[in-house]
């Protein structure tokens, strides 16, 4: 049963699945994508032998639709999500979905569920989950004969507790998220299943999430379980890790640009040695779901490292947040091509 939009508490949505009236589904058969369509059916009927179920032949995206002050609906850099899904698909030998097909599907889902895009000012957004899965009868280790691409959506609020309130994170000294030459840069389910156990152990100790180190040397910060990492140095540098095993975050690349061109910081993608955290006066997690979530303190073994404060947001983090969300909600001029109107 879908909850009527009129009964939702827009200011307290959290981050949870909600079955909305419509989703888009397209099938790939006989070497070509078929015409997709909106459907009210939220269930798949697929072979028990589908490679997405056994071998993780699947990839997904995470993006949002925003309601602006005048009530219109817009997307933030959807071409970047389309291109990342194409790269993830190629890595797992799945047929890529073209950028046009991807953006048309996303727009159709937003329009069909427009009542569920939270009002401007509530802080909520419509989270979109494009998903590509390999289906059909394959028991050997090889790609599926058929694929399903779907896009579904749900209204969401904060991913990490408190939104723009600092929380504490735990550096994993026991687990890696991805291998040096593995699938860390692809948005594929296996990376996330691998992060369940470290994530649970961190949450049991009251940490918001895990910060992973580079899997080759375990000396450099890679990323957070569900977001990228950034730090601000005393010398006004915006620094974020550069690594082939982290997810190339659209939020992070947007912040690198905004830090340099709007805030006048020096934007650096490079190494972040865990032994040199003292150079940072602020730090945060960034991503579509996380937006910008300040990192108050980081637990590394027995050491607890506080960046700006465990309770207050640093001034640069706040300015970055205001610039980014201002663009996403249509209150601040966007760099060319970043905003795509839905209606
Ligand atoms: N890193 C991981 C592991 C993620 O799951 C996400 C979320 O998508 C990100 C980083 C941030 O990426 P983006 O800004 O494209 O949402
Ligand atoms: C996102 O930010 O879109 C993510 O994918 C993070 C998480 C919900 C998996």
CSV table of C-alpha atoms and ligand atoms in Angstrom, one decimal:
chain,number,residue,atom,x,y,z
A,1,UNK,CA,0.0,0.0,0.0
A,2,UNK,CA,1.3,3.4,-0.9
A,3,UNK,CA,0.9,6.1,1.8
A,4,UNK,CA,-1.0,9.1,0.4
A,5,UNK,CA,1.4,12.0,0.0
A,6,UNK,CA,-1.0,14.2,2.0
A,7,UNK,CA,-0.3,12.0,5.1
A,8,UNK,CA,3.5,12.4,5.0
A,9,UNK,CA,5.4,14.3,7.6
A,10,UNK,CA,7.8,16.1,5.2
A,11,UNK,CA,10.0,17.5,7.9
A,12,UNK,CA,10.8,14.1,9.5
A,13,UNK,CA,11.3,11.7,6.6
A,14,UNK,CA,14.5,10.0,7.4
A,15,UNK,CA,16.0,7.7,4.8
A,16,UNK,CA,13.7,4.7,4.2
A,17,UNK,CA,12.1,2.8,1.4
A,18,UNK,CA,8.6,3.9,0.5
A,19,UNK,CA,6.6,2.3,-2.3
A,20,UNK,CA,5.4,5.0,-4.6
A,21,UNK,CA,2.7,4.7,-7.3
A,22,UNK,CA,5.0,4.5,-10.3
A,23,UNK,CA,8.4,3.2,-11.4
A,24,UNK,CA,10.0,2.8,-14.9
A,25,UNK,CA,11.1,-0.6,-16.2
A,26,UNK,CA,12.9,-1.5,-19.4
A,27,UNK,CA,14.1,-4.9,-20.5
A,28,UNK,CA,17.1,-5.9,-22.6
A,29,UNK,CA,16.5,-8.9,-24.8
A,30,UNK,CA,18.1,-10.3,-28.0
A,31,UNK,CA,20.9,-7.8,-27.9
A,32,UNK,CA,18.8,-4.6,-27.6
A,33,UNK,CA,17.0,-2.5,-25.1
A,34,UNK,CA,13.2,-2.7,-25.5
A,35,UNK,CA,10.9,0.3,-25.1
A,36,UNK,CA,10.6,1.0,-21.3
A,37,UNK,CA,7.4,2.0,-19.5
A,38,UNK,CA,6.0,3.3,-16.2
A,39,UNK,CA,4.3,0.6,-14.2
A,40,UNK,CA,2.5,0.3,-10.9
A,41,UNK,CA,4.0,-3.1,-10.3
A,42,UNK,CA,6.8,-2.9,-7.8
A,43,UNK,CA,7.8,-6.6,-8.0
A,44,UNK,CA,10.1,-8.4,-10.4
A,45,UNK,CA,9.4,-11.9,-11.6
A,46,UNK,CA,12.9,-13.3,-12.5
A,47,UNK,CA,14.6,-16.6,-12.9
A,48,UNK,CA,16.0,-18.2,-9.8
A,49,UNK,CA,19.2,-18.6,-11.7
A,50,UNK,CA,19.6,-14.9,-12.5
A,51,UNK,CA,23.3,-13.8,-12.2
A,52,UNK,CA,22.3,-10.7,-10.3
A,53,UNK,CA,21.1,-13.0,-7.5
A,54,UNK,CA,24.1,-15.3,-7.4
A,55,UNK,CA,27.1,-13.5,-8.6
A,56,UNK,CA,26.2,-9.8,-8.0
A,57,UNK,CA,25.8,-8.9,-11.7
A,58,UNK,CA,24.1,-5.6,-11.0
A,59,UNK,CA,24.8,-1.9,-10.6
A,60,UNK,CA,22.8,1.1,-9.3
A,61,UNK,CA,22.8,4.8,-9.0
A,62,UNK,CA,21.6,7.3,-6.3
A,63,UNK,CA,20.4,10.8,-7.3
A,64,UNK,CA,17.7,13.2,-6.2
A,65,UNK,CA,15.0,15.5,-7.6
A,66,UNK,CA,14.5,18.8,-5.8
A,67,UNK,CA,11.5,21.1,-5.5
A,68,UNK,CA,12.4,24.8,-6.0
A,69,UNK,CA,10.8,27.9,-4.3
A,70,UNK,CA,8.4,28.3,-7.3
A,71,UNK,CA,7.3,24.7,-7.0
A,72,UNK,CA,9.1,23.4,-10.1
A,73,UNK,CA,11.1,20.2,-10.1
A,74,UNK,CA,14.8,19.7,-11.1
A,75,UNK,CA,17.6,17.3,-11.2
A,76,UNK,CA,21.3,17.8,-10.3
A,77,UNK,CA,23.8,16.7,-12.9
A,78,UNK,CA,21.9,13.6,-14.0
A,79,UNK,CA,24.2,13.1,-17.0
A,80,UNK,CA,27.0,12.3,-14.5
A,81,UNK,CA,24.9,9.5,-12.9
A,82,UNK,CA,24.1,8.1,-16.4
A,83,UNK,CA,27.8,8.1,-17.3
A,84,UNK,CA,28.7,6.4,-14.0
A,85,UNK,CA,26.1,3.7,-14.5
A,86,UNK,CA,27.5,3.2,-18.0
A,87,UNK,CA,31.0,2.7,-16.5
A,88,UNK,CA,29.7,0.3,-13.8
A,89,UNK,CA,27.8,-1.6,-16.5
A,90,UNK,CA,30.9,-2.0,-18.6
A,91,UNK,CA,32.9,-3.2,-15.6
A,92,UNK,CA,30.4,-6.1,-15.0
A,93,UNK,CA,29.8,-6.8,-18.7
A,94,UNK,CA,26.3,-5.4,-18.7
A,95,UNK,CA,24.7,-3.5,-21.6
A,96,UNK,CA,25.0,0.3,-20.8
A,97,UNK,CA,21.9,2.4,-20.8
A,98,UNK,CA,22.3,5.5,-23.0
A,99,UNK,CA,22.3,8.9,-21.3
A,100,UNK,CA,19.1,9.9,-23.1
A,101,UNK,CA,17.3,6.8,-22.0
A,102,UNK,CA,18.5,7.2,-18.4
A,103,UNK,CA,17.5,10.8,-18.1
A,104,UNK,CA,14.1,10.3,-19.8
A,105,UNK,CA,13.4,7.4,-17.4
A,106,UNK,CA,14.3,9.5,-14.4
A,107,UNK,CA,12.2,12.5,-15.5
A,108,UNK,CA,9.2,10.2,-16.2
A,109,UNK,CA,9.4,8.7,-12.7
A,110,UNK,CA,9.7,12.2,-11.1
A,111,UNK,CA,6.8,13.5,-13.0
A,112,UNK,CA,4.6,10.4,-12.4
A,113,UNK,CA,5.3,10.7,-8.6
A,114,UNK,CA,5.4,14.5,-8.4
A,115,UNK,CA,3.1,14.6,-5.4
A,116,UNK,CA,5.8,12.8,-3.5
A,117,UNK,CA,8.6,15.4,-4.1
A,118,UNK,CA,8.8,17.1,-0.7
A,119,UNK,CA,7.9,20.8,-0.5
A,120,UNK,CA,10.6,23.5,-0.9
A,121,UNK,CA,11.9,24.4,2.6
A,122,UNK,CA,11.2,21.0,4.2
A,123,UNK,CA,14.8,19.9,3.5
A,124,UNK,CA,13.4,16.7,1.9
A,125,UNK,CA,14.0,15.5,-1.6
A,126,UNK,CA,12.9,12.7,-3.9
A,127,UNK,CA,15.6,10.1,-3.9
A,128,UNK,CA,15.9,8.1,-7.1
A,129,UNK,CA,17.3,4.6,-7.4
A,130,UNK,CA,18.2,3.6,-11.0
A,131,UNK,CA,19.0,-0.1,-11.0
A,132,UNK,CA,20.5,-2.5,-13.6
A,133,UNK,CA,20.3,-6.2,-13.1
A,134,UNK,CA,21.4,-9.3,-15.0
A,135,UNK,CA,18.6,-11.9,-15.3
A,136,UNK,CA,18.0,-15.2,-17.0
A,137,UNK,CA,19.2,-18.8,-16.7
A,138,UNK,CA,23.0,-18.8,-16.2
A,139,UNK,CA,24.7,-21.0,-13.6
A,140,UNK,CA,28.3,-20.8,-14.9
A,141,UNK,CA,30.3,-17.7,-14.2
A,142,UNK,CA,29.3,-15.6,-17.2
A,143,UNK,CA,27.1,-12.7,-18.0
A,144,UNK,CA,23.3,-12.8,-18.1
A,145,UNK,CA,21.4,-13.2,-21.4
A,146,UNK,CA,18.9,-10.5,-20.4
A,147,UNK,CA,18.8,-7.4,-18.3
A,148,UNK,CA,16.3,-5.2,-16.5
A,149,UNK,CA,16.8,-1.4,-16.0
A,150,UNK,CA,14.4,0.2,-13.6
A,151,UNK,CA,14.1,3.5,-11.8
A,152,UNK,CA,12.1,3.9,-8.6
A,153,UNK,CA,11.9,6.7,-6.1
A,154,UNK,CA,11.0,7.7,-2.5
A,155,UNK,CA,10.9,10.9,-0.5
A,156,UNK,CA,13.8,11.2,1.9
A,157,UNK,CA,15.3,13.5,4.6
A,158,UNK,CA,18.7,13.1,6.2
A,159,UNK,CA,20.8,10.0,5.7
A,160,UNK,CA,23.1,10.6,8.7
A,161,UNK,CA,21.5,11.7,12.0
A,162,UNK,CA,21.0,15.4,12.3
A,163,UNK,CA,22.0,16.4,8.7
A,164,UNK,CA,24.4,19.3,9.0
A,165,UNK,CA,25.3,18.4,12.6
A,166,UNK,CA,28.7,16.8,13.2
A,167,UNK,CA,28.7,13.1,14.1
A,168,UNK,CA,31.6,10.7,14.8
A,169,UNK,CA,33.1,8.1,12.4
A,170,UNK,CA,35.3,5.0,12.9
A,171,UNK,CA,38.3,4.3,10.9
A,172,UNK,CA,38.3,0.6,10.0
A,173,UNK,CA,41.6,-1.1,10.9
A,174,UNK,CA,40.1,-4.6,10.3
A,175,UNK,CA,38.2,-4.4,7.0
A,176,UNK,CA,38.6,-3.1,3.5
A,177,UNK,CA,35.7,-1.9,1.4
A,178,UNK,CA,37.3,-2.8,-2.0
A,179,UNK,CA,40.5,-4.3,-3.4
A,180,UNK,CA,43.2,-2.1,-5.0
A,181,UNK,CA,42.3,-3.3,-8.5
A,182,UNK,CA,38.7,-4.4,-7.7
A,183,UNK,CA,35.3,-2.8,-8.2
A,184,UNK,CA,35.6,0.0,-5.7
A,185,UNK,CA,35.1,2.7,-8.4
A,186,UNK,CA,31.9,1.0,-9.7
A,187,UNK,CA,28.6,1.5,-8.0
A,188,UNK,CA,27.9,-2.3,-7.6
A,189,UNK,CA,26.0,-4.1,-4.9
A,190,UNK,CA,29.0,-6.3,-3.8
A,191,UNK,CA,30.9,-3.3,-2.5
A,192,UNK,CA,27.9,-2.5,-0.2
A,193,UNK,CA,27.2,-6.0,1.0
A,194,UNK,CA,30.9,-6.1,2.0
A,195,UNK,CA,30.4,-3.0,4.1
A,196,UNK,CA,27.4,-4.3,6.1
A,197,UNK,CA,29.5,-6.0,8.8
A,198,UNK,CA,32.0,-3.2,9.4
A,199,UNK,CA,29.0,-0.7,9.3
A,200,UNK,CA,27.1,-2.7,11.9
A,201,UNK,CA,30.1,-3.0,14.2
A,202,UNK,CA,30.7,0.8,13.9
A,203,UNK,CA,27.0,1.6,14.6
A,204,UNK,CA,27.0,-0.7,17.7
A,205,UNK,CA,29.7,1.6,19.0
A,206,UNK,CA,27.6,4.7,18.2
A,207,UNK,CA,29.6,5.8,15.2
A,208,UNK,CA,27.6,7.0,12.1
A,209,UNK,CA,29.7,5.0,9.6
A,210,UNK,CA,33.1,3.6,8.8
A,211,UNK,CA,36.0,5.4,7.2
A,212,UNK,CA,38.0,3.0,5.0
A,213,UNK,CA,41.7,3.2,4.4
A,214,UNK,CA,43.4,2.4,1.1
A,215,UNK,CA,43.5,-1.4,0.7
A,216,UNK,CA,47.1,-1.6,-0.4
A,217,UNK,CA,48.9,0.2,2.4
A,218,UNK,CA,46.3,1.0,5.0
A,219,UNK,CA,47.9,4.4,5.6
A,220,UNK,CA,45.6,6.8,3.6
A,221,UNK,CA,41.9,7.7,4.0
A,222,UNK,CA,39.8,6.4,1.1
A,223,UNK,CA,36.2,7.1,1.8
A,224,UNK,CA,33.2,6.6,4.1
A,225,UNK,CA,30.9,3.6,3.7
A,226,UNK,CA,28.2,5.6,1.9
A,227,UNK,CA,30.0,8.8,1.0
A,228,UNK,CA,33.4,10.4,0.0
A,229,UNK,CA,35.6,12.2,2.5
A,230,UNK,CA,36.9,15.8,2.4
A,231,UNK,CA,39.0,17.9,4.7
A,232,UNK,CA,39.7,21.6,4.9
A,233,UNK,CA,43.3,22.7,5.9
A,234,UNK,CA,44.4,25.7,7.9
A,235,UNK,CA,45.7,27.1,4.6
A,236,UNK,CA,42.3,27.1,2.9
A,237,UNK,CA,42.7,24.0,0.9
A,238,UNK,CA,39.8,21.6,0.1
A,239,UNK,CA,41.4,18.2,0.0
A,240,UNK,CA,39.7,14.9,-1.0
A,241,UNK,CA,41.3,11.5,-1.6
A,242,UNK,CA,42.3,10.4,-5.1
A,243,UNK,CA,42.2,6.6,-5.4
A,244,UNK,CA,41.2,4.1,-8.1
A,245,UNK,CA,39.3,2.1,-5.4
A,246,UNK,CA,36.8,4.8,-4.2
A,247,UNK,CA,33.5,5.7,-5.8
A,248,UNK,CA,34.0,8.8,-8.1
A,249,UNK,CA,31.4,10.9,-6.3
A,250,UNK,CA,29.4,13.4,-8.2
A,251,UNK,CA,29.0,15.5,-5.0
A,252,UNK,CA,32.8,15.5,-4.5
A,253,UNK,CA,33.6,16.6,-8.0
A,254,UNK,CA,30.9,19.3,-7.6
A,255,UNK,CA,32.5,20.4,-4.3
A,256,UNK,CA,36.0,20.5,-5.8
A,257,UNK,CA,34.7,22.9,-8.4
A,258,UNK,CA,32.6,25.0,-6.0
A,259,UNK,CA,35.5,25.2,-3.4
A,260,UNK,CA,37.8,26.6,-6.1
A,261,UNK,CA,35.4,28.8,-8.1
A,262,UNK,CA,32.9,30.0,-5.6
A,263,UNK,CA,34.8,29.9,-2.2
A,264,UNK,CA,38.3,30.7,-3.5
A,265,UNK,CA,39.9,27.7,-1.9
A,266,UNK,CA,42.6,25.6,-3.4
A,267,UNK,CA,41.0,22.4,-4.5
A,268,UNK,CA,43.1,19.3,-4.3
A,269,UNK,CA,42.4,15.6,-5.1
A,270,UNK,CA,45.3,13.7,-3.5
A,271,UNK,CA,46.6,11.5,-0.7
A,272,UNK,CA,45.1,11.9,2.8
A,273,UNK,CA,47.6,10.1,5.1
A,274,UNK,CA,45.9,9.1,8.3
A,275,UNK,CA,49.0,10.1,10.2
A,276,UNK,CA,48.6,13.7,9.0
A,277,UNK,CA,45.0,14.5,10.1
A,278,UNK,CA,46.3,17.5,12.2
A,279,UNK,CA,46.5,19.5,9.0
A,280,UNK,CA,42.7,19.6,8.7
A,281,UNK,CA,40.7,22.1,10.7
A,282,UNK,CA,37.4,20.7,9.3
A,283,UNK,CA,36.3,17.4,7.7
A,284,UNK,CA,33.1,15.9,6.3
A,285,UNK,CA,31.4,13.2,4.4
A,286,UNK,CA,29.8,14.1,1.0
A,287,UNK,CA,27.5,12.3,-1.3
A,288,UNK,CA,24.0,12.3,-2.7
A,289,UNK,CA,22.4,10.8,0.4
A,290,UNK,CA,24.8,12.3,2.9
A,291,UNK,CA,24.8,15.7,1.2
A,292,UNK,CA,27.5,17.3,3.4
A,293,UNK,CA,27.7,15.6,6.8
A,294,UNK,CA,30.4,17.2,9.1
A,295,UNK,CA,32.7,14.7,10.7
A,296,UNK,CA,33.1,15.7,14.3
A,297,UNK,CA,35.6,13.1,15.5
A,298,UNK,CA,37.3,10.2,14.0
A,299,UNK,CA,38.2,7.1,16.1
A,300,UNK,CA,41.5,5.5,14.9
A,301,UNK,CA,42.4,2.5,17.1
A,302,UNK,CA,42.8,4.0,20.6
A,303,UNK,CA,43.1,7.6,19.3
A,304,UNK,CA,40.1,10.0,18.9
A,305,UNK,CA,40.8,12.9,16.5
A,306,UNK,CA,38.5,15.9,16.7
A,307,UNK,CA,38.5,18.1,13.6
A,308,UNK,CA,36.5,21.4,14.1
A,309,UNK,CA,34.2,20.4,16.9
A,310,UNK,CA,32.0,17.5,18.0
A,311,UNK,CA,29.0,19.8,18.1
A,312,UNK,CA,29.5,22.8,15.9
A,313,UNK,CA,29.8,22.9,12.1
A,314,UNK,CA,32.9,24.6,10.8
A,315,UNK,CA,32.5,27.8,8.7
A,316,UNK,CA,33.9,26.4,5.4
A,317,UNK,CA,31.8,23.3,5.7
A,318,UNK,CA,28.7,25.4,6.2
A,319,UNK,CA,29.5,27.7,3.2
A,320,UNK,CA,30.1,24.7,1.0
A,321,UNK,CA,26.7,23.2,2.2
A,322,UNK,CA,24.9,26.5,1.5
A,323,UNK,CA,26.4,26.8,-2.0
A,324,UNK,CA,25.7,23.2,-3.0
A,325,UNK,CA,22.2,22.9,-1.6
A,326,UNK,CA,21.4,26.5,-2.9
A,327,UNK,CA,22.2,25.3,-6.4
A,328,UNK,CA,20.3,22.0,-6.0
A,329,UNK,CA,17.2,23.8,-4.7
A,330,UNK,CA,17.4,26.5,-7.3
A,331,UNK,CA,18.3,29.4,-5.0
A,332,UNK,CA,21.9,29.9,-6.2
A,333,UNK,CA,23.0,30.2,-9.8
A,334,UNK,CA,24.3,26.9,-11.1
A,335,UNK,CA,27.4,26.3,-13.2
A,336,UNK,CA,26.3,25.7,-16.8
A,337,UNK,CA,24.7,22.3,-17.4
A,338,UNK,CA,24.4,21.3,-13.7
A,339,UNK,CA,20.6,21.7,-13.4
A,340,UNK,CA,18.1,19.8,-15.6
A,341,UNK,CA,14.4,20.9,-15.3
A,342,UNK,CA,11.9,18.0,-15.1
A,343,UNK,CA,8.8,20.0,-16.1
B,1,LIG,N1,31.0,6.8,-1.9
B,1,LIG,C1,30.2,5.8,-1.7
B,1,LIG,C2,30.6,4.5,-1.3
B,1,LIG,C3,28.8,6.0,-2.0
B,1,LIG,O1,27.9,5.0,-1.8
B,1,LIG,C4,28.4,7.3,-2.4
B,1,LIG,C5,27.0,7.5,-2.7
B,1,LIG,O2,26.5,7.5,-3.8
B,1,LIG,C6,29.3,8.3,-2.6
B,1,LIG,C7,30.7,8.0,-2.3
B,1,LIG,C8,28.9,9.6,-3.1
B,1,LIG,O3,28.7,9.6,-4.4
B,1,LIG,P1,27.7,10.7,-5.1
B,1,LIG,O4,28.1,12.0,-4.6
B,1,LIG,O5,27.8,10.5,-6.5
B,1,LIG,O6,26.3,10.4,-4.6
B,2,LIG,C1,23.8,7.6,-2.4
B,2,LIG,O1,24.3,8.6,-1.8
B,2,LIG,O2,23.1,7.8,-3.4
B,2,LIG,C2,24.2,6.3,-2.0
B,2,LIG,O3,24.2,5.5,-2.9
B,2,LIG,C3,24.5,6.0,-0.6
B,2,LIG,C4,23.8,4.9,0.0
B,2,LIG,C5,22.4,5.2,0.3
B,2,LIG,C6,24.0,3.6,-0.7
